[in-house]
Amino acid sequence: MDLLIILTYVAFAWAVFKIFRIPVNKWTVPTAALGGVFLIGALILLMNYNHPYTSLAQKAVIAIPVTPQVTGVVSDVTQKQDIRIKKGEILFRLERTRYQARVERIQADLMTAIHNVHVLKGQMDEAIANTSHVSAERDRLFKEYQRYLMGSQAKVNPFSERDIDNARQDFLAQDALVKSSVAEQAQIKSQLDSVVNGEQSQVVSLRAQLSEALYNLEQTVVRAPSNGYVTQVLIRPGSYAAALPLRPVMIFIPEQKRQIIAQFRQNSLLRLKAGDEAEVVFNALPGRIFSGRLTRILPVVPGGAYQAQGTLQSLSVVSGSDGVLAIIELDPDSEVDALPDGIFAQVAVYSDHFAHVSVMRKVLLRMTSWLHYLYLDH
């Protein structure tokens, strides 16, 4: 862009020499050259400092990598590639036989567990009744045994030692049955008392497993997370899709406000403020100028971001990573919306300082846009 200013001045000086027939000699040529150096130098410094420009800008868009939550073989893929789709539309399906079978198996186990709870309640009632029965029989035999003992202590013992021993053994045997029945009753009660949120623990566990199985079954159908489109769909029926975050199978581009990300020199930071007027030109649209606003400056420089590693970290010296990133929001325009996401652009921001010099920047930006007709590399 500085070259355009110099060439413009050279053309203007040549026209002045020709129109006014100024003689070319050792005084006029150095005067024009030195005057151009001071004039152009001052204008370039004022313009570059107060109205920053960058050729490093891009129509940025946030992409969502699509990774299935479950693993399986792809059975069906959407045909709507690079076409707007609505939230919830199917992107692809996975074979669901294995996940359906697990749901049905857990459902069967759950029904069995619920039935077992009713069986346990019946067994509990039966155990209580049995305990009452054997306890009554034990009490009767105890009284019988006591009667034999009291008879043995009389002057005339009507019972033999054998009768007394049999009565004692019958009582002890019945007492053992009572203890066994009480233990069985306690065991059944402990199973019934293992309750979580009002339900038997095994039933709760199976319900949780069923919820997880139903969720996994539902995840065999992968849907659009929002309105947008998918691009470069490379999977086909028969492809294997794994639930690995590092292996997405599809890229989804959600609908979003179209923004321009521009990278400026660090010495432009004092003249970049949110709300400043901005203009953008695209390589793909020669001769067109698009207006917008600088919305914010990102609070970090890409080259200054570090992550914990197994080695000592040194300063980043990667070329092109030291610029300040700014976000430009363009005014609504159908031509901009029709451009492919990720396309490159050039941006100029106009501050309130030396506003009259911004006319030069605007003229130069339009000249840059016209040069795009020539397929020049920048």
GROMACS .gro file of N, CA and C in nm, residues 84-145:
model
  186
   84ARG      N    1  -2.798  -2.615   0.374
   84ARG     CA    2  -2.846  -2.577   0.507
   84ARG      C    3  -2.944  -2.682   0.559
   85ILE      N    4  -2.920  -2.726   0.681
   85ILE     CA    5  -3.009  -2.820   0.747
   85ILE      C    6  -3.050  -2.762   0.882
   86LYS      N    7  -3.160  -2.812   0.935
   86LYS     CA    8  -3.213  -2.761   1.060
   86LYS      C    9  -3.164  -2.845   1.178
   87LYS      N   10  -3.172  -2.785   1.296
   87LYS     CA   11  -3.133  -2.854   1.418
   87LYS      C   12  -3.217  -2.981   1.436
   88GLY      N   13  -3.150  -3.092   1.465
   88GLY     CA   14  -3.219  -3.218   1.488
   88GLY      C   15  -3.228  -3.308   1.366
   89GLU      N   16  -3.194  -3.256   1.248
   89GLU     CA   17  -3.195  -3.343   1.130
   89GLU      C   18  -3.083  -3.446   1.140
   90ILE      N   19  -3.108  -3.563   1.081
   90ILE     CA   20  -3.014  -3.675   1.092
   90ILE      C   21  -2.891  -3.651   1.005
   91LEU      N   22  -2.773  -3.666   1.066
   91LEU     CA   23  -2.648  -3.659   0.992
   91LEU      C   24  -2.604  -3.797   0.945
   92PHE      N   25  -2.606  -3.894   1.036
   92PHE     CA   26  -2.578  -4.033   0.998
   92PHE      C   27  -2.629  -4.126   1.108
   93ARG      N   28  -2.639  -4.253   1.073
   93ARG     CA   29  -2.685  -4.356   1.168
   93ARG      C   30  -2.578  -4.463   1.181
   94LEU      N   31  -2.578  -4.527   1.297
   94LEU     CA   32  -2.491  -4.642   1.323
   94LEU      C   33  -2.578  -4.767   1.339
   95GLU      N   34  -2.517  -4.884   1.314
   95GLU     CA   35  -2.588  -5.010   1.337
   95GLU      C   36  -2.629  -5.017   1.484
   96ARG      N   37  -2.759  -5.046   1.508
   96ARG     CA   38  -2.812  -5.039   1.644
   96ARG      C   39  -2.844  -5.175   1.704
   97THR      N   40  -2.814  -5.284   1.633
   97THR     CA   41  -2.854  -5.417   1.681
   97THR      C   42  -2.797  -5.447   1.819
   98ARG      N   43  -2.669  -5.421   1.837
   98ARG     CA   44  -2.602  -5.453   1.965
   98ARG      C   45  -2.663  -5.371   2.079
   99TYR      N   46  -2.688  -5.243   2.054
   99TYR     CA   47  -2.741  -5.157   2.159
   99TYR      C   48  -2.888  -5.188   2.188
  100GLN      N   49  -2.964  -5.228   2.084
  100GLN     CA   50  -3.102  -5.268   2.105
  100GLN      C   51  -3.110  -5.395   2.188
  101ALA      N   52  -3.018  -5.490   2.159
  101ALA     CA   53  -3.016  -5.616   2.234
  101ALA      C   54  -2.985  -5.591   2.381
  102ARG      N   55  -2.894  -5.497   2.410
  102ARG     CA   56  -2.861  -5.468   2.550
  102ARG      C   57  -2.981  -5.407   2.621
  103VAL      N   58  -3.054  -5.319   2.554
  103VAL     CA   59  -3.174  -5.260   2.615
  103VAL      C   60  -3.274  -5.368   2.650
  104GLU      N   61  -3.299  -5.460   2.556
  104GLU     CA   62  -3.397  -5.566   2.580
  104GLU      C   63  -3.352  -5.659   2.693
  105ARG      N   64  -3.223  -5.689   2.701
  105ARG     CA   65  -3.173  -5.775   2.808
  105ARG      C   66  -3.190  -5.710   2.945
  106ILE      N   67  -3.159  -5.581   2.955
  106ILE     CA   68  -3.172  -5.512   3.083
  106ILE      C   69  -3.320  -5.498   3.120
  107GLN      N   70  -3.405  -5.475   3.020
  107GLN     CA   71  -3.548  -5.469   3.048
  107GLN      C   72  -3.598  -5.601   3.107
  108ALA      N   73  -3.549  -5.713   3.049
  108ALA     CA   74  -3.588  -5.844   3.102
  108ALA      C   75  -3.536  -5.863   3.245
  109ASP      N   76  -3.410  -5.822   3.270
  109ASP     CA   77  -3.354  -5.834   3.406
  109ASP      C   78  -3.431  -5.747   3.504
  110LEU      N   79  -3.475  -5.629   3.458
  110LEU     CA   80  -3.550  -5.539   3.544
  110LEU      C   81  -3.685  -5.600   3.582
  111MET      N   82  -3.753  -5.660   3.485
  111MET     CA   83  -3.881  -5.725   3.515
  111MET      C   84  -3.862  -5.840   3.614
  112THR      N   85  -3.752  -5.915   3.596
  112THR     CA   86  -3.722  -6.024   3.689
  112THR      C   87  -3.696  -5.971   3.829
  113ALA      N   88  -3.621  -5.860   3.839
  113ALA     CA   89  -3.590  -5.801   3.969
  113ALA      C   90  -3.716  -5.751   4.038
  114ILE      N   91  -3.805  -5.686   3.961
  114ILE     CA   92  -3.931  -5.638   4.019
  114ILE      C   93  -4.016  -5.757   4.067
  115HIS      N   94  -4.018  -5.863   3.986
  115HIS     CA   95  -4.091  -5.984   4.027
  115HIS      C   96  -4.030  -6.045   4.153
  116ASN      N   97  -3.896  -6.043   4.160
  116ASN     CA   98  -3.829  -6.100   4.278
  116ASN      C   99  -3.863  -6.021   4.405
  117VAL      N  100  -3.883  -5.890   4.390
  117VAL     CA  101  -3.922  -5.810   4.506
  117VAL      C  102  -4.058  -5.856   4.559
  118HIS      N  103  -4.152  -5.880   4.465
  118HIS     CA  104  -4.283  -5.930   4.508
  118HIS      C  105  -4.270  -6.070   4.570
  119VAL      N  106  -4.181  -6.152   4.512
  119VAL     CA  107  -4.158  -6.286   4.569
  119VAL      C  108  -4.101  -6.275   4.709
  120LEU      N  109  -4.006  -6.182   4.729
  120LEU     CA  110  -3.947  -6.164   4.862
  120LEU      C  111  -4.052  -6.119   4.963
  121LYS      N  112  -4.142  -6.031   4.919
  121LYS     CA  113  -4.248  -5.988   5.011
  121LYS      C  114  -4.337  -6.105   5.049
  122GLY      N  115  -4.367  -6.192   4.951
  122GLY     CA  116  -4.445  -6.313   4.982
  122GLY      C  117  -4.370  -6.406   5.075
  123GLN      N  118  -4.239  -6.420   5.048
  123GLN     CA  119  -4.157  -6.506   5.135
  123GLN      C  120  -4.149  -6.449   5.276
  124MET      N  121  -4.148  -6.315   5.286
  124MET     CA  122  -4.143  -6.251   5.417
  124MET      C  123  -4.271  -6.281   5.495
  125ASP      N  124  -4.386  -6.269   5.428
  125ASP     CA  125  -4.513  -6.300   5.494
  125ASP      C  126  -4.517  -6.447   5.536
  126GLU      N  127  -4.465  -6.533   5.448
  126GLU     CA  128  -4.463  -6.676   5.479
  126GLU      C  129  -4.369  -6.704   5.596
  127ALA      N  130  -4.253  -6.636   5.598
  127ALA     CA  131  -4.157  -6.656   5.707
  127ALA      C  132  -4.214  -6.609   5.840
  128ILE      N  133  -4.288  -6.497   5.838
  128ILE     CA  134  -4.350  -6.447   5.962
  128ILE      C  135  -4.453  -6.548   6.014
  129ALA      N  136  -4.534  -6.598   5.921
  129ALA     CA  137  -4.635  -6.697   5.961
  129ALA      C  138  -4.570  -6.825   6.012
  130ASN      N  139  -4.462  -6.867   5.945
  130ASN     CA  140  -4.393  -6.988   5.986
  130ASN      C  141  -4.329  -6.970   6.124
  131THR      N  142  -4.273  -6.849   6.147
  131THR     CA  143  -4.212  -6.822   6.277
  131THR      C  144  -4.318  -6.828   6.388
  132SER      N  145  -4.432  -6.771   6.359
  132SER     CA  146  -4.541  -6.775   6.458
  132SER      C  147  -4.583  -6.920   6.487
  133HIS      N  148  -4.590  -7.000   6.378
  133HIS     CA  149  -4.632  -7.139   6.394
  133HIS      C  150  -4.532  -7.219   6.476
  134VAL      N  151  -4.403  -7.212   6.438
  134VAL     CA  152  -4.302  -7.292   6.508
  134VAL      C  153  -4.282  -7.240   6.651
  135SER      N  154  -4.302  -7.108   6.672
  135SER     CA  155  -4.290  -7.054   6.807
  135SER      C  156  -4.402  -7.108   6.896
  136ALA      N  157  -4.522  -7.115   6.842
  136ALA     CA  158  -4.634  -7.171   6.919
  136ALA      C  159  -4.610  -7.317   6.952
  137GLU      N  160  -4.560  -7.391   6.855
  137GLU     CA  161  -4.530  -7.534   6.879
  137GLU      C  162  -4.419  -7.548   6.982
  138ARG      N  163  -4.317  -7.458   6.974
  138ARG     CA  164  -4.209  -7.462   7.072
  138ARG      C  165  -4.263  -7.436   7.211
  139ASP      N  166  -4.351  -7.336   7.225
  139ASP     CA  167  -4.409  -7.306   7.356
  139ASP      C  168  -4.489  -7.427   7.409
  140ARG      N  169  -4.561  -7.493   7.320
  140ARG     CA  170  -4.637  -7.610   7.364
  140ARG      C  171  -4.544  -7.720   7.412
  141LEU      N  172  -4.437  -7.746   7.337
  141LEU     CA  173  -4.343  -7.851   7.376
  141LEU      C  174  -4.268  -7.813   7.504
  142PHE      N  175  -4.241  -7.682   7.521
  142PHE     CA  176  -4.176  -7.640   7.645
  142PHE      C  177  -4.265  -7.669   7.767
  143LYS      N  178  -4.394  -7.639   7.751
  143LYS     CA  179  -4.486  -7.668   7.861
  143LYS      C  180  -4.495  -7.819   7.887
  144GLU      N  181  -4.490  -7.896   7.778
  144GLU     CA  182  -4.492  -8.042   7.792
  144GLU      C  183  -4.367  -8.090   7.865
  145TYR      N  184  -4.255  -8.032   7.829
  145TYR     CA  185  -4.129  -8.070   7.893
  145TYR      C  186  -4.132  -8.031   8.041
   0.00000   0.00000   0.00000
